[in-house]
Every structure is written in C-alpha cells, then in structure tokens.
Amino acid sequence: MKNVTKILCAVLAVAMLLTGCSMPKIMLPGTPDVAATYGDGQTISTGEYLAYLYLNFEQVYSSYASYASYGIDPWTSEYCQIPYDTASGETVNLDLESYIDRVTEDYIKQNIVAEQILKDNNLSLIADEEKEIDAELAEMADNAYLAVGISNENFAKAYKALSLTQRSAFLGMYGEGGPKAVAESEIRKYFDTNYLSYKIITVSLTKTNTKDDGSTETVALTADEKAAELKKLNEYLTICNDKGFEAAMDAYNKANAEEGTEVEASKDEDNRINADATEMDEKLVKAIRSVGVGKAAVVEYGGEEATADKKATENTTAALIMRLDPNKPDTVYADAKENILISLKSEEFEKLVDEAVAALNITFNEKVMKKCSPKDFVIE
C-alpha cells in the first residue's frame, strides 16, 4: 500500500473530471468485456477497469505532463522513472505507463479487499461523505466519458471506490463502535503527547550568493544582516504582546507586500496551526516547545547541534512563535481524532489489507491490459 497516495487521508481531487470536459477517443475494437476475474467468479468489466485507469492517470500524470514542454517525452524519459514497492518488498523504478498500470491494479485489489472488510464486519460507507460524492457525480454530463469507453455508471463506481471504500473500511474498523475500536483514552493520550497549536512568523537567516562562475550557494547572513532580521521579529513580538498575534501578522504582511497592494486583516483561523509533532520537522518542534503555552517569543532554529564528530552549525531560521493550548477550543481535539487513528493504526490496517491482497485470487486479462493504455488519455 506504500504505492498508493494517502488513501486514508483525502478524497481524490478530480472535480475537473466531473464537468464532462472534452477528451481523446480510445478505439477498442475487439477488446474483451471482462478485464479481471476474482473470487468465485466475480468480475471487473473493461469499462470499470478503464475508469480506475483513467482516475489514476489523472492523479499521476499531472506531475509529469510539464516535461513535454521541455521536449522530454514523459512516457520514455529516464527522468520520469518512478519508484514502486513490489509485494516482495523490493523497490523498482518503472516508466510512467507501467507505474500507472501497476498502481491501478493495486487500487482494484485493495478495494476488493476493503469491500470484503465492510461486508464481513457489517460496515457501511461513511454516509455523509457518500452523500456528498453522490451529489458531485449527479452533476456529470450524460455519457461524459463514453469517448474513452467509460459509462457514467462505471466512472461513478470507480470514483466512489477510490475516494471512499478503503477509508470507510479503516474508520469502520478502528473508529467508535468498530470491531477494533481504539479506546478514547488512547486517542486522548496521543493527542496530549503529540499535538501542538501555534502561530508563527518566520524569517530566513541565510541568503543566496552568486559566485563568479554563475553558480549559487546558500550562506549565513552577516552579523549585521542577522541583527536586522531579529530586530524586525522583536518589533513584531512587541506588537503581538500589546495587540495580539493577528496585529503582528498584519504588520508583517504589510511590510512585505508589494507597493500598492492592499493587505486584508488576518483572523485567528488564518494563522492558527494545529499539527501532529511526529509529522513535523524536529527542529521546528523543539523551537515551539521552547515557548510556554500562552506565551510568545522569538526563537532561532534549524542549525545542527554539536556532536562528538561534528561542530554545531548556525541556525537557518528565526521565528516569532506564539504557542497556543491545543485543548482550546474543543474542536481541535475532535478534528484531530481521525488523523490520530491513522497515526495509530494505519500500519496495522495496511498489513491486514496487504495480506488479504496477497491471498486474493485475481487474474487480469492481458488482452485488456495491452489495449487499454494510459497514454491514450493524453490530449495531443
């Protein structure tokens, strides 16, 4: 499951696809109707497979399409080789077409397993999110994807599966009332240990110099330059202590805006960051924790501490940090619970799915695989 992009954390961003935009036509004469067979005779139709393939193409290809403007063919270039983790644990580099094909097969297998988890444990798709997705899908134009061999029905099935099935299985298993529900006390303990709430204004303590040969290098600011940057931050700290962080941020934004640009006043929700420290830069975490809750301070960080083998290096960043209480308001904890479940149980769930995928008896039709290429989705 390492090859799949954070399936538990976000719904696929494919709103563009729902408009029925013009697309190239894939000609599939003689293509079999069934793309895959699994279990006790269940099948994946070619149309449904194409829908999975197209959605994965849209998600992956956008990162490589710009290569073409530089005269580089993203389908063949060595610059577009993508690391892929095989079932045996080996990492191989695949060309773009092979990668999209493999990830599509992975998604299909994982969703078959996720559907079985839902069925076996009497679980359902997340109701409110399913309702939202159904509303999006209802806005599709008639026969929006028929030009690429995909009916609206097959597109909707694949879109909903990629967006919701695995996530519903995970949250159904480990969420409140699930067969493997995580205790509230364990979630709260993780939150209290790891979550940070803060507001921050940063300045760099480095600059880029251009050498005589035209190359560049990053160097530390001079003592005078650093003192000037720290002076600015301390001025913002004074404003923060007198008028609040938003006033300090507004002053910073005005000072750094282009001449003539109107700067809107910021709000608490614009500046507040609630984050899991285990997913943050360790040096930033240490800097935030050096400030007391409810306090504001100017802190330097980013340098390497001295070790037995190396000297300490200079800090690369200075920041005005205002540390907040993550327990206020209560919504911070409520909003964090799903991500905490992912942090606590995603590896266990991935192992469960991977084992079920390995045991899954599924055969993909090679004729369909050869005729249905993600290359055919590219508009020339």
XYZ file of C-alpha atoms in Angstrom:
380
model
C 0.000 0.000 0.000
C 3.020 2.307 0.055
C 2.464 2.925 -3.653
C -0.945 4.486 -3.064
C -1.234 8.179 -2.297
C -2.615 8.620 1.261
C -5.870 6.833 0.571
C -6.989 7.248 4.157
C -6.415 10.985 4.355
C -8.087 12.621 1.375
C -10.741 12.280 -1.278
C -9.357 12.367 -4.817
C -9.327 15.881 -6.238
C -10.944 15.254 -9.607
C -13.615 17.926 -9.773
C -12.386 18.756 -13.276
C -13.367 15.294 -14.391
C -16.980 15.791 -13.362
C -17.579 18.588 -15.871
C -17.679 16.296 -18.871
C -14.690 18.053 -20.469
C -13.547 17.030 -23.942
C -11.255 14.013 -24.027
C -9.484 11.914 -26.652
C -11.275 8.891 -28.006
C -9.829 5.462 -27.303
C -10.665 2.945 -30.010
C -11.022 -0.512 -28.535
C -12.198 -2.849 -31.297
C -12.184 -6.455 -30.186
C -11.399 -5.697 -26.575
C -12.867 -8.310 -24.198
C -15.696 -7.174 -21.931
C -14.053 -8.532 -18.769
C -10.792 -7.025 -17.511
C -10.338 -9.162 -14.394
C -11.817 -12.196 -12.664
C -11.543 -12.906 -8.948
C -13.012 -14.857 -6.044
C -15.732 -17.311 -7.012
C -16.379 -15.817 -10.430
C -16.802 -12.106 -9.741
C -15.575 -9.830 -12.497
C -14.284 -6.350 -13.177
C -15.605 -5.121 -16.520
C -13.322 -3.447 -19.030
C -15.322 -0.243 -18.618
C -14.834 -0.285 -14.868
C -11.124 -1.043 -15.294
C -10.829 1.905 -17.699
C -12.440 4.144 -15.090
C -9.875 3.086 -12.482
C -7.098 3.549 -15.031
C -8.324 6.997 -16.027
C -8.643 8.244 -12.444
C -5.139 7.039 -11.613
C -3.827 8.557 -14.846
C -5.275 11.942 -13.847
C -3.730 11.702 -10.397
C -0.239 10.639 -11.537
C 0.247 12.177 -14.985
C -0.286 15.782 -13.864
C 3.084 15.676 -12.089
C 4.895 14.744 -15.308
C 2.944 16.421 -18.107
C 5.113 19.567 -17.959
C 8.141 17.587 -19.153
C 6.710 17.636 -22.666
C 7.089 21.438 -22.848
C 10.844 20.924 -22.493
C 10.965 18.408 -25.312
C 11.083 15.434 -22.936
C 8.731 12.522 -23.508
C 7.405 11.708 -20.017
C 6.480 8.193 -21.135
C 10.010 7.189 -22.075
C 12.399 9.574 -20.326
C 14.730 8.324 -17.629
C 13.792 11.473 -15.701
C 10.261 10.111 -15.271
C 11.147 6.802 -13.676
C 9.002 6.300 -10.562
C 9.950 4.161 -7.532
C 7.466 1.349 -6.942
C 7.423 -1.013 -3.966
C 6.758 -4.592 -5.030
C 4.876 -7.133 -2.931
C 8.215 -8.765 -2.053
C 9.471 -5.522 -0.527
C 11.813 -4.693 -3.385
C 11.768 -1.153 -4.825
C 11.995 -0.918 -8.602
C 11.888 2.039 -10.966
C 9.061 1.929 -13.504
C 8.331 4.038 -16.550
C 5.233 6.213 -16.305
C 2.915 3.855 -18.209
C 3.961 0.786 -16.221
C 3.631 2.677 -12.950
C 0.075 3.832 -13.694
C -0.848 0.302 -14.783
C 0.572 -1.238 -11.613
C -0.996 1.324 -9.274
C -4.355 0.818 -10.979
C -4.143 -2.929 -10.385
C -3.134 -2.256 -6.755
C -6.127 0.016 -6.220
C -8.506 -2.549 -7.673
C -7.138 -5.329 -5.469
C -7.179 -3.157 -2.357
C -10.737 -2.040 -2.995
C -11.908 -5.616 -3.460
C -10.398 -6.386 -0.048
C -11.861 -3.215 1.505
C -15.326 -4.086 0.213
C -14.974 -7.535 1.789
C -13.915 -5.971 5.106
C -17.029 -3.802 5.036
C -19.208 -6.820 4.254
C -17.618 -9.154 6.810
C -17.928 -6.623 9.615
C -21.370 -5.284 8.679
C -19.927 -1.839 7.988
C -21.090 0.826 5.548
C -19.557 3.658 3.573
C -19.292 6.918 5.520
C -22.833 8.177 4.999
C -22.356 11.949 4.852
C -19.329 11.673 2.562
C -21.116 9.220 0.293
C -23.954 11.718 0.039
C -21.529 14.492 -0.969
C -19.869 12.293 -3.590
C -23.225 11.217 -4.989
C -24.175 14.889 -5.331
C -20.944 15.572 -7.260
C -21.464 12.590 -9.508
C -25.059 13.601 -10.203
C -23.731 16.715 -11.930
C -21.890 14.716 -14.597
C -22.994 15.274 -18.160
C -24.733 12.335 -19.835
C -22.208 9.910 -21.342
C -19.430 12.186 -20.089
C -16.737 9.515 -20.535
C -18.173 7.384 -23.311
C -15.465 8.653 -25.663
C -12.902 6.737 -23.603
C -15.060 3.666 -23.157
C -16.341 4.557 -19.692
C -20.019 4.760 -18.830
C -21.175 7.154 -16.144
C -22.062 4.110 -14.035
C -18.537 2.678 -14.216
C -16.933 6.060 -13.640
C -19.099 6.637 -10.577
C -18.296 3.187 -9.184
C -14.529 3.646 -9.543
C -14.594 7.234 -8.311
C -16.528 6.292 -5.191
C -14.291 3.277 -4.566
C -11.076 5.289 -4.825
C -12.496 8.126 -2.776
C -14.276 6.289 -0.014
C -14.165 2.485 0.199
C -10.798 1.924 1.874
C -11.223 4.923 4.143
C -14.662 3.705 5.220
C -13.245 0.260 5.975
C -10.422 1.743 8.054
C -12.591 4.113 10.073
C -15.291 1.481 10.414
C -12.793 -0.961 11.890
C -10.954 1.372 14.260
C -13.471 4.152 14.887
C -16.007 4.298 17.678
C -18.123 1.132 17.786
C -15.915 -0.744 15.311
C -14.662 -4.295 15.842
C -11.165 -2.980 16.573
C -12.183 0.394 18.022
C -9.336 2.366 19.580
C -10.074 3.397 23.161
C -10.845 7.073 23.711
C -8.146 7.168 26.393
C -5.509 6.028 23.880
C -6.567 8.687 21.373
C -6.529 11.366 24.073
C -3.097 10.272 25.290
C -1.694 10.530 21.759
C -3.235 13.981 21.352
C -1.896 15.295 24.660
C 1.571 13.916 23.924
C 1.979 14.954 20.309
C -0.328 17.761 19.231
C 0.907 21.346 19.065
C -1.058 24.518 18.403
C 0.837 27.639 17.440
C 1.104 30.739 15.275
C 4.343 31.686 13.570
C 6.158 34.352 11.568
C 9.480 33.196 10.130
C 12.493 34.892 8.576
C 15.476 33.243 6.943
C 18.915 33.595 8.447
C 20.539 32.595 5.170
C 20.889 34.159 1.735
C 21.867 33.071 -1.762
C 25.146 34.302 -3.200
C 26.139 34.125 -6.842
C 29.712 33.010 -7.500
C 31.993 34.291 -10.242
C 31.222 31.220 -12.360
C 27.487 31.930 -12.201
C 26.649 29.147 -9.756
C 24.899 29.890 -6.478
C 25.441 28.951 -2.877
C 23.499 29.375 0.332
C 25.398 31.177 3.068
C 24.609 32.549 6.509
C 23.650 36.203 6.884
C 26.327 38.536 8.140
C 26.133 39.551 11.776
C 24.615 42.919 10.841
C 22.073 41.328 8.474
C 21.050 38.817 11.113
C 20.701 41.542 13.734
C 18.405 43.481 11.380
C 16.134 40.459 10.861
C 15.980 39.722 14.575
C 15.165 43.374 15.257
C 12.152 43.114 12.934
C 10.925 39.972 14.664
C 11.270 41.576 18.081
C 9.248 44.536 16.854
C 6.522 42.105 15.786
C 6.814 40.433 19.192
C 6.121 43.774 20.857
C 3.038 44.246 18.688
C 1.948 40.678 19.479
C 2.240 41.243 23.215
C 0.407 44.573 23.031
C -2.298 43.919 20.438
C -2.303 40.196 19.711
C -0.714 37.945 17.102
C -3.068 38.949 14.285
C -1.906 42.567 14.587
C 1.705 41.373 14.379
C 0.954 39.246 11.333
C -0.835 42.166 9.657
C 2.206 44.376 10.253
C 4.467 41.694 8.788
C 2.235 41.252 5.733
C 2.094 44.991 5.083
C 5.871 45.311 5.401
C 6.395 42.538 2.854
C 3.596 43.359 0.403
C 4.289 44.873 -2.995
C 3.782 48.616 -3.159
C 0.155 49.498 -3.739
C -1.106 46.092 -2.637
C -3.981 46.157 -0.172
C -3.483 43.772 2.731
C -6.553 42.321 4.419
C -6.582 41.918 8.169
C -5.891 38.335 9.202
C -8.019 36.257 11.551
C -7.277 33.603 14.135
C -8.203 30.824 11.710
C -5.801 32.242 9.117
C -2.816 31.962 11.426
C -3.502 29.117 13.822
C -1.759 25.818 13.055
C -2.768 22.582 14.804
C -0.336 19.793 13.992
C 0.964 16.388 14.997
C 4.560 16.829 16.146
C 5.501 13.378 14.855
C 4.833 14.627 11.315
C 6.745 17.908 11.696
C 10.364 18.971 11.365
C 12.054 18.042 14.639
C 13.897 21.355 14.881
C 10.691 23.333 14.497
C 9.011 21.148 17.136
C 11.843 21.825 19.562
C 11.564 25.565 18.874
C 7.799 25.565 19.510
C 8.165 23.564 22.711
C 10.753 26.029 23.983
C 7.928 28.590 24.237
C 5.449 28.317 27.095
C 1.782 27.719 26.333
C 0.036 31.070 26.051
C 3.363 32.859 25.545
C 5.134 34.374 22.537
C 8.861 34.550 21.881
C 11.468 34.977 19.168
C 13.330 31.708 18.660
C 16.151 30.628 16.354
C 16.326 27.088 14.970
C 17.482 24.978 12.047
C 21.139 24.548 12.913
C 22.776 21.250 13.721
C 23.796 20.632 17.310
C 27.379 19.688 18.039
C 28.259 16.010 18.223
C 31.419 14.110 19.022
C 32.267 14.153 15.315
C 30.870 17.487 14.114
C 30.772 21.103 15.169
C 27.475 22.882 15.646
C 26.173 24.757 12.600
C 24.438 28.125 12.589
C 20.677 28.367 12.784
C 18.967 28.882 9.440
C 15.641 30.323 10.618
C 14.334 32.740 13.201
C 10.670 32.935 14.134
C 8.157 34.730 16.255
C 6.238 31.832 17.782
C 3.059 32.141 19.788
C 2.249 28.807 21.398
C -1.397 28.002 21.997
C -3.270 25.458 24.107
C -4.355 22.630 21.750
C -7.256 21.853 24.099
C -8.890 25.194 23.344
C -11.248 25.146 21.582
C -12.554 21.585 21.974
C -12.936 21.298 18.202
C -9.158 20.913 17.793
C -9.260 17.522 19.508
C -12.441 16.484 17.736
C -10.983 17.400 14.347
C -7.737 15.554 15.100
C -9.256 12.197 16.062
C -9.340 10.749 12.547
C -5.709 11.636 11.867
C -4.749 10.175 15.237
C -6.441 6.904 14.313
C -4.414 6.902 11.093
C -1.204 7.508 13.031
C -2.021 4.731 15.495
C -3.473 2.085 13.212
C -2.605 2.708 9.549
C 0.320 0.271 9.579
C -1.846 -2.440 11.139
C -4.566 -1.828 8.560
C -2.100 -1.793 5.686
C -0.700 -5.124 6.851
C -4.211 -6.558 7.061
C -5.025 -5.379 3.537
C -1.667 -6.438 2.097
C -2.078 -9.952 3.485
C -5.583 -10.193 2.053
C -4.369 -8.874 -1.318
C -1.591 -11.478 -1.362
C -4.188 -14.188 -0.796
C -6.601 -12.764 -3.360
C -7.157 -14.990 -6.379
C -7.420 -12.432 -9.176
C -6.476 -12.641 -12.842
C -6.194 -9.616 -15.117
C -6.947 -10.158 -18.809
C -3.697 -9.480 -20.691
C -5.587 -8.544 -23.871
C -7.354 -5.765 -21.996
C -4.135 -4.625 -20.320
C -2.384 -4.298 -23.684
C -5.216 -2.435 -25.413
C -6.053 -0.068 -22.534
C -3.050 2.224 -22.193
C -2.984 5.391 -20.082
C -1.109 7.021 -22.962
C -4.399 7.133 -24.859
C -5.849 9.572 -22.340
C -3.402 12.304 -23.339
C -4.871 15.105 -25.442
C -2.391 15.968 -28.184
